[in-house]
Coordinates of N, CA and C in Angstrom, one line a residue:
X1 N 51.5 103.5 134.6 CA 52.6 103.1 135.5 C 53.2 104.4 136.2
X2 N 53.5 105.1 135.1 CA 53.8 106.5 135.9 C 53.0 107.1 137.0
X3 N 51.5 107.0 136.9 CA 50.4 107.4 137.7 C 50.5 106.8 138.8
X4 N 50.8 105.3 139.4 CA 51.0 104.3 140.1 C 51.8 104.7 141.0
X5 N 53.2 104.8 140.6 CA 54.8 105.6 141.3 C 54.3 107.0 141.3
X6 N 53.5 108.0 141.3 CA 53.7 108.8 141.7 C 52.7 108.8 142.8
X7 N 51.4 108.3 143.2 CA 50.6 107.8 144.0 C 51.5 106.9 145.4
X8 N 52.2 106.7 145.0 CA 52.9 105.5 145.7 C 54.4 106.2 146.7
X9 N 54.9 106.9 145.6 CA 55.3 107.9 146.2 C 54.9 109.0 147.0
X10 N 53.8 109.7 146.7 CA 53.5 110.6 147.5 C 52.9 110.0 149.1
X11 N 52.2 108.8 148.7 CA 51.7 108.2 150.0 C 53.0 107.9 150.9
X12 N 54.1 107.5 150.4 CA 55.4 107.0 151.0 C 55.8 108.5 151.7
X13 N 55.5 109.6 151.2 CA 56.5 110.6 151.8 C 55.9 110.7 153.4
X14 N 54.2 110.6 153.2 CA 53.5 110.7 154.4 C 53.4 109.8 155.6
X15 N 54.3 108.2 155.2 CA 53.9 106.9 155.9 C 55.7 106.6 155.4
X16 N 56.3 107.3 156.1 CA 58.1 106.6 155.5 C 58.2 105.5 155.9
X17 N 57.6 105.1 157.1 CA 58.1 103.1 157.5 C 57.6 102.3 156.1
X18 N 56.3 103.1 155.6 CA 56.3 102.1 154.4 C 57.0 102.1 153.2
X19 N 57.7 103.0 153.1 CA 59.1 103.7 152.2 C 59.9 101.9 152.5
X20 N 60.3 101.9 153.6 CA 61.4 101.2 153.3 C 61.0 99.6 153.2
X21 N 59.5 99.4 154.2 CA 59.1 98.3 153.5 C 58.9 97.4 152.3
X22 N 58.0 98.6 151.6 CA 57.8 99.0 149.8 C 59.4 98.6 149.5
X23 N 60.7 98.9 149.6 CA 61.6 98.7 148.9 C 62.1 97.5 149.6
X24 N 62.3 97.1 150.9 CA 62.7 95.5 150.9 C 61.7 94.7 150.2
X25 N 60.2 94.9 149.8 CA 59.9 93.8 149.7 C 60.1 94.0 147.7
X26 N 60.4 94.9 147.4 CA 60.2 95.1 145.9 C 61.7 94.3 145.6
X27 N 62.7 94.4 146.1 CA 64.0 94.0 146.6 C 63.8 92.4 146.6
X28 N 62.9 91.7 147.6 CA 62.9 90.3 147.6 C 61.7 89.7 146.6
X29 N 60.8 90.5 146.0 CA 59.9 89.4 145.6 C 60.6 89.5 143.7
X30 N 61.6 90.2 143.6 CA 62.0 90.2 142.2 C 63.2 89.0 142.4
X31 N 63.3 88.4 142.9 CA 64.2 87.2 143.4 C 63.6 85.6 143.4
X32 N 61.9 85.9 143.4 CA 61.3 84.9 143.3 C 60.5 84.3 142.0
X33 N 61.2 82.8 141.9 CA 60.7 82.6 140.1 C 59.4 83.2 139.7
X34 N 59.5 83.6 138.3 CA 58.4 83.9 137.7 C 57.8 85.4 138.0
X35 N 57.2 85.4 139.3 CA 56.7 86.1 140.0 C 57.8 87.2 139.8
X36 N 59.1 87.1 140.1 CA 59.9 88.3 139.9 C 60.0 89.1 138.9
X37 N 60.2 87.9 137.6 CA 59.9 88.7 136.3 C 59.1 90.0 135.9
X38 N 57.5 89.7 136.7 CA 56.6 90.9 136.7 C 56.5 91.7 137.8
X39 N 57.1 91.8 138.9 CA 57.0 92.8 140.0 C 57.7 94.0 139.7
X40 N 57.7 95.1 139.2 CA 58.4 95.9 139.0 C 59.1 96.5 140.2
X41 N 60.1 95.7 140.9 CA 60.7 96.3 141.7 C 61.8 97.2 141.4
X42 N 62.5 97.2 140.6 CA 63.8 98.0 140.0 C 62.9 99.6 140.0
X43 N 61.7 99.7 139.4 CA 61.2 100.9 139.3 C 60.4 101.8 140.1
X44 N 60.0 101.0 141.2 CA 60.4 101.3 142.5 C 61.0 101.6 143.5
X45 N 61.9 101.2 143.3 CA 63.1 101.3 144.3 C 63.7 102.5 143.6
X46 N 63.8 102.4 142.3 CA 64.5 104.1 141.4 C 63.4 104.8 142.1
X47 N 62.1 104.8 142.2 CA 61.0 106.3 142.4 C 61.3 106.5 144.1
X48 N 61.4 105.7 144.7 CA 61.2 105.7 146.1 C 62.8 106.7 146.8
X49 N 63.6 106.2 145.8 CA 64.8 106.5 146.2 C 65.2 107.9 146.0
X50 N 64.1 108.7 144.8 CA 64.1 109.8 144.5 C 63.5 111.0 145.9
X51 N 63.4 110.5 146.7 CA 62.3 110.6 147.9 C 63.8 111.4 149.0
X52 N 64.6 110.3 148.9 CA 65.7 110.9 150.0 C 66.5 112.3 149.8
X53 N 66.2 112.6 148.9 CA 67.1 114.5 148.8 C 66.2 114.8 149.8
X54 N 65.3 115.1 149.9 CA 64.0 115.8 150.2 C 63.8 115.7 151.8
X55 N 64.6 114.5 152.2 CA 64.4 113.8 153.4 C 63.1 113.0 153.7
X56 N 62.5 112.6 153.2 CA 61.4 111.9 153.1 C 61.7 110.7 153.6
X57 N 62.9 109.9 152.9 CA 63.4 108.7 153.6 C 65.0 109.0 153.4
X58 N 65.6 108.2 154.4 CA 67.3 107.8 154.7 C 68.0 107.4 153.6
X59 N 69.0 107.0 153.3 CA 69.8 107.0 152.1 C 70.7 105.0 153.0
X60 N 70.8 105.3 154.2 CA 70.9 104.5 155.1 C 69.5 103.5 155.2
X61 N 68.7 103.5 155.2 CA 67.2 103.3 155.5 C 66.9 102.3 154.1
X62 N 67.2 102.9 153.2 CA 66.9 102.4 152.1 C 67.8 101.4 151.4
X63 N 69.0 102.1 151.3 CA 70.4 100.6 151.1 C 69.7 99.7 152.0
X64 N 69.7 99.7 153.5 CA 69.6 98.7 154.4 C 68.4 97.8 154.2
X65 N 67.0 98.4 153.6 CA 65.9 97.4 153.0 C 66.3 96.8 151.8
X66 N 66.9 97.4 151.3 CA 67.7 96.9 149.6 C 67.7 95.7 149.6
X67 N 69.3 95.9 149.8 CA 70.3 94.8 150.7 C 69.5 93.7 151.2
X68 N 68.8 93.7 152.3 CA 67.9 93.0 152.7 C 67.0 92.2 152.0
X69 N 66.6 92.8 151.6 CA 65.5 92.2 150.7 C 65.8 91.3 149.7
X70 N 67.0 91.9 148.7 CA 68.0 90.9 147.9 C 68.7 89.7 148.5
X71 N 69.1 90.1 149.5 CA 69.8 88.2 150.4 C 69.0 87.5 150.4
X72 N 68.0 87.9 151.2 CA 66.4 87.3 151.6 C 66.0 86.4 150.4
X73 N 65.7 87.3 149.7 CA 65.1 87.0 148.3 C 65.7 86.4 147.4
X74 N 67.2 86.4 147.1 CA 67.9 85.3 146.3 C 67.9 83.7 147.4
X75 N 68.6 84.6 148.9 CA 68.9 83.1 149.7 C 67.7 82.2 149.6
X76 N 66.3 82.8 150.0 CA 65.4 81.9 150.1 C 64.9 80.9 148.2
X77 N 65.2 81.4 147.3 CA 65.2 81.0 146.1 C 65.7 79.7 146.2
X78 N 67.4 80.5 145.9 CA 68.1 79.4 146.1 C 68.1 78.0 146.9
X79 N 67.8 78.3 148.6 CA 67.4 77.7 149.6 C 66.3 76.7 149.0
X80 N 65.1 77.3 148.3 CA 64.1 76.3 147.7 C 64.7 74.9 146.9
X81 N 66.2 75.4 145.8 CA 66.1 74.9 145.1 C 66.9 73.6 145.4
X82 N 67.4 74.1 146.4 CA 68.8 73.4 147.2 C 67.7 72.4 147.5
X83 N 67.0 72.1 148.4 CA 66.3 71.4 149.2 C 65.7 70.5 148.2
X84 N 64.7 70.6 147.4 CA 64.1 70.2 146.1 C 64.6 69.8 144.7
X85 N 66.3 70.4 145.1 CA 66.6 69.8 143.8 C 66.0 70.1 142.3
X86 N 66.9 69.6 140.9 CA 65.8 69.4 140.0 C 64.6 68.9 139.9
X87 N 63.9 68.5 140.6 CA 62.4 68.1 140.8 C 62.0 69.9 140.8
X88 N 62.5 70.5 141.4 CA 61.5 71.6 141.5 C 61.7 72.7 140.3
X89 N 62.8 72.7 139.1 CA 62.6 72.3 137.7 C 61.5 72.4 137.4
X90 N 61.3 71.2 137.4 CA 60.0 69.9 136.8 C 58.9 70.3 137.6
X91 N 58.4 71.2 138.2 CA 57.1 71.7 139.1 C 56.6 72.5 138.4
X92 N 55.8 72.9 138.7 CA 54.8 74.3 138.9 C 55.3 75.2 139.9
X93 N 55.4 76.3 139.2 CA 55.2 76.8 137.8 C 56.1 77.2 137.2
X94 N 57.7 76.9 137.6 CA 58.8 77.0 136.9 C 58.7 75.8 135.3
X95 N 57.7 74.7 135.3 CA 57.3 73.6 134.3 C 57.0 74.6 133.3
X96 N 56.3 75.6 133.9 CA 55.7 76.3 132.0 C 56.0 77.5 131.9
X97 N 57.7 77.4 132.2 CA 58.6 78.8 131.5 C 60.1 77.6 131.5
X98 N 60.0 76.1 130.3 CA 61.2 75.9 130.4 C 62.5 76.5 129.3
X99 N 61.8 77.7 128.8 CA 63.1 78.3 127.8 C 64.0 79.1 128.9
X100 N 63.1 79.7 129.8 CA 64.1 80.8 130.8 C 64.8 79.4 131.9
X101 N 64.1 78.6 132.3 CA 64.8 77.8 133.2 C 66.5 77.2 132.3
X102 N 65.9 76.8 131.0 CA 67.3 76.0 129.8 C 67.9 77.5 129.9
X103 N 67.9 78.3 130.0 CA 68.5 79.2 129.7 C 69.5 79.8 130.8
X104 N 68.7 79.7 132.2 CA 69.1 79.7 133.2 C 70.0 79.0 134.0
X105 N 70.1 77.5 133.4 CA 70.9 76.7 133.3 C 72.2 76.6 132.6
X106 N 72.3 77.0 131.4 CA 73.1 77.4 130.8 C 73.7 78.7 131.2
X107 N 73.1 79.6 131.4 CA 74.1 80.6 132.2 C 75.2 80.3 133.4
X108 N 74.8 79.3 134.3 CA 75.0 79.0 135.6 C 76.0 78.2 134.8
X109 N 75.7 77.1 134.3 CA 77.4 76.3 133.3 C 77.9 77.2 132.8
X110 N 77.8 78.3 132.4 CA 78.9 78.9 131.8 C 79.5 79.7 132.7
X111 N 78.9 80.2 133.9 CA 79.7 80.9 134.7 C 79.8 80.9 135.7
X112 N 79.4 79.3 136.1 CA 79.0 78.9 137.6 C 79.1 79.8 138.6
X113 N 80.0 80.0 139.8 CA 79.3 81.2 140.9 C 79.3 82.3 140.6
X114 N 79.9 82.7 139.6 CA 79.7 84.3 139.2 C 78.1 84.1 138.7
X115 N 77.5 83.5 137.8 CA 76.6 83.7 137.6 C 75.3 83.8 138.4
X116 N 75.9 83.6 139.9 CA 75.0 84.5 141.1 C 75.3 85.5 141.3
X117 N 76.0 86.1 141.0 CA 76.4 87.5 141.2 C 76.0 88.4 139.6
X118 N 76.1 87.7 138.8 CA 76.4 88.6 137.3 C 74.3 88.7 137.1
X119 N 73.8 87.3 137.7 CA 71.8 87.6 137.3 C 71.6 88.4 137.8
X120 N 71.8 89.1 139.1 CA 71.7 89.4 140.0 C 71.4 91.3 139.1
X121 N 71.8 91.7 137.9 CA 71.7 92.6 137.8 C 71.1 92.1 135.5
X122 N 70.9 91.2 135.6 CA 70.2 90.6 134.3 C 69.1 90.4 134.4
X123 N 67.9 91.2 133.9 CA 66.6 90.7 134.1 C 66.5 89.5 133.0
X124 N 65.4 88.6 132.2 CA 64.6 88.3 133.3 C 65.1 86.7 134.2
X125 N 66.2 87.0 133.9 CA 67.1 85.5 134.5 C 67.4 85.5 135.9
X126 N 67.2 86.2 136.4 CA 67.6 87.5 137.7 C 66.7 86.5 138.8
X127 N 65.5 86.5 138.4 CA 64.2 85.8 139.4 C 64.4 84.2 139.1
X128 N 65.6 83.2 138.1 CA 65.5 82.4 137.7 C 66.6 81.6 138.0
X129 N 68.2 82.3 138.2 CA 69.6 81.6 138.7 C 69.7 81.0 139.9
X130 N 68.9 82.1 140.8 CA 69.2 81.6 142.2 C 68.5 80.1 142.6
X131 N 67.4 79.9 142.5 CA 66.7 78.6 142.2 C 67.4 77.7 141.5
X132 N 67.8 78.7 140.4 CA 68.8 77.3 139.2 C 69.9 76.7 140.4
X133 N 70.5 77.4 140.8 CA 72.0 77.3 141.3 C 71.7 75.9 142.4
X134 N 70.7 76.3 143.4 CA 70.2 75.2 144.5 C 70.1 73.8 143.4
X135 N 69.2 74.1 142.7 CA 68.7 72.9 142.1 C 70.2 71.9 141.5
X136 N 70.9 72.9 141.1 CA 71.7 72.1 140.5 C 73.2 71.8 141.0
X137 N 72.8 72.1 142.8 CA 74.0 71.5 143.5 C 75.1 72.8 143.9
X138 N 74.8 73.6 143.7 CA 76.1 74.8 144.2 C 75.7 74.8 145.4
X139 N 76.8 74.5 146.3 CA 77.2 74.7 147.9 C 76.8 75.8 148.7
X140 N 75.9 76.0 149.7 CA 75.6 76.8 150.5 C 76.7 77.8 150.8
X141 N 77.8 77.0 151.0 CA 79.4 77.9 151.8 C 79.8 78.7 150.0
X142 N 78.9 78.2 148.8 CA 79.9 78.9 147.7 C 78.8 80.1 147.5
X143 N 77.5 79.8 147.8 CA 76.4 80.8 147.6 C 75.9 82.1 148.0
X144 N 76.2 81.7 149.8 CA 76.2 83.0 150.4 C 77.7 84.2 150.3
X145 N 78.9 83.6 149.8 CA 79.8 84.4 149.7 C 80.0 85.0 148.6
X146 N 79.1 84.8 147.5 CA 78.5 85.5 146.3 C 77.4 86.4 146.2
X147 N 76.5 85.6 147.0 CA 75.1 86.6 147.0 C 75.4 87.6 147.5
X148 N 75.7 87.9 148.7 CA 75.9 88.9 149.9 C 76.5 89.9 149.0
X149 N 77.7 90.1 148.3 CA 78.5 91.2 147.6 C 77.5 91.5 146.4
X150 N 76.8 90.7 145.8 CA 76.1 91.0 144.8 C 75.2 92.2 145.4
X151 N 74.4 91.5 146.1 CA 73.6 92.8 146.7 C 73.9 93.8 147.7
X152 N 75.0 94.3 148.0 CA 75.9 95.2 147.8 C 76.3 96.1 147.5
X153 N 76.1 95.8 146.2 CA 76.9 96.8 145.5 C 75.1 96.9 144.2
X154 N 74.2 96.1 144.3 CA 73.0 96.1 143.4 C 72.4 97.6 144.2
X155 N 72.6 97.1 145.5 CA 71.6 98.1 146.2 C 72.0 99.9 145.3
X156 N 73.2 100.0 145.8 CA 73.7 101.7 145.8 C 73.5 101.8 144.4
X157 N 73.9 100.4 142.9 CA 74.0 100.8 142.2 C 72.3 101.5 141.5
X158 N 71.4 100.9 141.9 CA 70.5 101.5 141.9 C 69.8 102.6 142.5
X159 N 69.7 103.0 143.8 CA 69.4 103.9 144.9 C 70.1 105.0 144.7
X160 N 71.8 105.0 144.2 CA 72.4 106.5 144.6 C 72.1 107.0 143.2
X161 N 72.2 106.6 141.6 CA 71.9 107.5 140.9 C 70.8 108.4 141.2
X162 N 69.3 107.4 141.8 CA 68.3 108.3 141.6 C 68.5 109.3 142.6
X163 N 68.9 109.2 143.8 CA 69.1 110.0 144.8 C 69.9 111.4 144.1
X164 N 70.7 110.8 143.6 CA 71.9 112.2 143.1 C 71.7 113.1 142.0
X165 N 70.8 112.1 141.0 CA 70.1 113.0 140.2 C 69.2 113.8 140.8
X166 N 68.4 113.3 141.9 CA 67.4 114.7 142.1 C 68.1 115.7 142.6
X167 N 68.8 115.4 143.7 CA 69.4 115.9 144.0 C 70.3 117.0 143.4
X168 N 70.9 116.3 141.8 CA 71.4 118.0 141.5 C 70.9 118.8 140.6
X169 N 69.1 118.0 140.0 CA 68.5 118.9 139.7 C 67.8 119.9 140.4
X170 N 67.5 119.5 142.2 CA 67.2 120.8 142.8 C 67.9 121.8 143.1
X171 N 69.2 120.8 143.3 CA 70.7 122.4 143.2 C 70.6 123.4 142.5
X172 N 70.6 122.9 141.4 CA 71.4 123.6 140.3 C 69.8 124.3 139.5
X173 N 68.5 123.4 140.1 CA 67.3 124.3 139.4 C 67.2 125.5 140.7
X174 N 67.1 125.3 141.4 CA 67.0 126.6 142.1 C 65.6 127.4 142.7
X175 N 64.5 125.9 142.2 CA 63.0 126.6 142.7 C 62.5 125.6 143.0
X176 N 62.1 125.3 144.3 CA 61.6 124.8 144.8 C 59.8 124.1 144.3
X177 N 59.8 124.8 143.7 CA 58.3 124.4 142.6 C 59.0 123.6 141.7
X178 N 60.2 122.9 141.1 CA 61.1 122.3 140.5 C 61.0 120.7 141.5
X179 N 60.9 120.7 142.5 CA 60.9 119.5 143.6 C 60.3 118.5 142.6
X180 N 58.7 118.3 142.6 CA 58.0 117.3 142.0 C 58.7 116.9 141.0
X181 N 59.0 117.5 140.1 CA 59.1 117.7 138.5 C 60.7 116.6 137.8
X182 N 61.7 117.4 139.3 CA 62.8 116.6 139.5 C 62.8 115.1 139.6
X183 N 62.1 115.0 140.6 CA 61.7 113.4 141.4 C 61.5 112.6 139.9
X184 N 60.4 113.2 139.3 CA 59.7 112.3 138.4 C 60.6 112.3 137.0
X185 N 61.2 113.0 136.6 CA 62.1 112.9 135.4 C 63.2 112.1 136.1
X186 N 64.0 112.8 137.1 CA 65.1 111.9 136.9 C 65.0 110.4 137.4
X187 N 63.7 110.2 138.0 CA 63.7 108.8 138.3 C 63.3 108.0 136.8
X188 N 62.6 108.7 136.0 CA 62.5 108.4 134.2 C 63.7 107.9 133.3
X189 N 65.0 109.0 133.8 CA 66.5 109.3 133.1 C 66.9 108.1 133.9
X190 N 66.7 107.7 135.0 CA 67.8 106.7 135.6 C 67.3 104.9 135.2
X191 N 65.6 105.1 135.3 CA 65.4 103.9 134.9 C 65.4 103.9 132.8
X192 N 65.4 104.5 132.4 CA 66.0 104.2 131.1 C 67.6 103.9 131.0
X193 N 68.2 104.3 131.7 CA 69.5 104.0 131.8 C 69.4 102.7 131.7
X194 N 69.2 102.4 133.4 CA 69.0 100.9 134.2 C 68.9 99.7 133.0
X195 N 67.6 100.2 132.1 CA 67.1 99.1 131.2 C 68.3 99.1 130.4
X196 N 68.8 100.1 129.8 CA 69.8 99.8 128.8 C 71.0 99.0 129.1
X197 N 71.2 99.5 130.3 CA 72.5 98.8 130.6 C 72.4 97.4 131.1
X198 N 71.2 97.1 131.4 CA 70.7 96.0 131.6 C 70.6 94.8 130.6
X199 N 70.4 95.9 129.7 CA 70.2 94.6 128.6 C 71.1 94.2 127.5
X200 N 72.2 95.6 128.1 CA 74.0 95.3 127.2 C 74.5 94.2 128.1
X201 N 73.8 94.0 129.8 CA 74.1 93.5 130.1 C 74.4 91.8 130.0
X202 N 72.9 91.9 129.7 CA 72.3 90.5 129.6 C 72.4 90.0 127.5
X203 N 72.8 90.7 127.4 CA 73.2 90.2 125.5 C 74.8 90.1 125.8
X204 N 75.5 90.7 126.6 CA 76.9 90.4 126.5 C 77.0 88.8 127.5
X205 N 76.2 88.3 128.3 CA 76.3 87.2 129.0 C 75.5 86.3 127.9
X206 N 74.4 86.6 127.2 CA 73.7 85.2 126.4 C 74.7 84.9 125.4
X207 N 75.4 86.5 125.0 CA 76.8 85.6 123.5 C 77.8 85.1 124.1
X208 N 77.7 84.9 125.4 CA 79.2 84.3 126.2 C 78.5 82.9 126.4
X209 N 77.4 83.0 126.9 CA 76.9 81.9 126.8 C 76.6 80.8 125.6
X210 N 76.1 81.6 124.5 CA 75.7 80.8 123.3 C 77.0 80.4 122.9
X211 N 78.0 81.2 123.0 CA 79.5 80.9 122.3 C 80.2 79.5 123.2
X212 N 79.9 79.2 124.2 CA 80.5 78.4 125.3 C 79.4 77.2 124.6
X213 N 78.1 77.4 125.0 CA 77.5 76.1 123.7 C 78.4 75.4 122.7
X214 N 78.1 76.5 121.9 CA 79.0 76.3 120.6 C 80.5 75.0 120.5
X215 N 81.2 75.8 121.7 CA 82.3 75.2 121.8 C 82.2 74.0 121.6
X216 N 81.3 73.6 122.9 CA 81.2 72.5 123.7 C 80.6 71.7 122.8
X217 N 80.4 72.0 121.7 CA 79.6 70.5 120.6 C 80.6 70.0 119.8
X218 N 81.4 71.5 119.9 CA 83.1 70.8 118.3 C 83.6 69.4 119.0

């Protein structure tokens, strides 16, 4: 993987329009069921983003594919599910992952529109609410005034660490033979972060969830 992002990166420093494409589309295709779960877009968008100290790509350039990519990619989800309803549930190939879909459902009852905003940074439910939400009737006028702030504030939350960590390990290292070295660690330190906090994330919403279960049987 490591060998992958740094290939991918170095080609990006030489072809930057594909810099920002590489991150809108890493941005929208982790939004789409199933298929999102394995796109490693989150750790792309950390390597790519390590790229902007350097000037390789914009800081502007990159929020703005972000962003993009996330509306795109939850709205069109959602948009599927809205149209299709629970029948598309019951399809291919959301049919043979129904623990993440029951589970996805259950998120969405326990925290209806916030829980477009709150997947939005919970893997692997993340590629699985917004579809839920359509399917199961949340309003276009309640959807887009949740998604839009979601990704938002997803974009920078991911893009500025990496940026700012390279950034003050070139400062403060002081040698420019330090450049490579920076990119690749702190894009390491930021996506270990990411996962962890990710998954305080996503265990503090399943015991809210499982507890709201619970309730609801007394």
């Amino acid at each position: 993987m490591h060998h992958i992002i740094d290939t991918i990166t170095q080609f990006v420093g030489a072809h930057a329009w594909l810099g920002y494409l590489t991150v809108f589309l890493a941005a929208l295709l982790e939004a789409i069921p199933v298929l999102g779960t394995f796109i490693p877009g989150t750790t792309l968008i950390l390597a790519l983003s390590a790229l902007i100290p350097a000037g390789d790509l914009s800081l502007a350039g990159v929020l703005a594919a972000a962003v993009l990519g996330a509306v795109l990619g939850d709205g069109g989800a959602y948009w599927a599910g809205h149209v299709r309803q629970r029948a598309l549930l019951q399809a291919w190939p959301l049919k043979n992952y129904p623990g993440v879909v029951a589970q996805s459902e259950t998120f969405f009852d326990r925290f209806g529109v916030w829980a477009v905003f709150l997947a939005r940074f919970v893997p692997p439910i993340r590629a699985f609410v917004p579809v839920t939400a359509g399917a199961l009737g949340m309003a276009p006028a309640k959807f887009a005034p949740v998604n839009i702030p979601a990704a938002l504030i997803w974009a920078p939350a991911h893009v500025l660490p990496a940026a700012f960590a390279v950034s003050a390990l070139e400062h403060f290292g002081g040698l420019a033979g330090l450049e490579h070295k920076a990119r690749h660690y702190s894009v390491l330190v930021v996506l270990v972060l990411a996962i962890v906090l990710g998954g305080a994330i996503w265990w503090w919403c399943r015991r809210n969830a499982s507890h709201g279960n619970q309730k609801s049987t007394l």
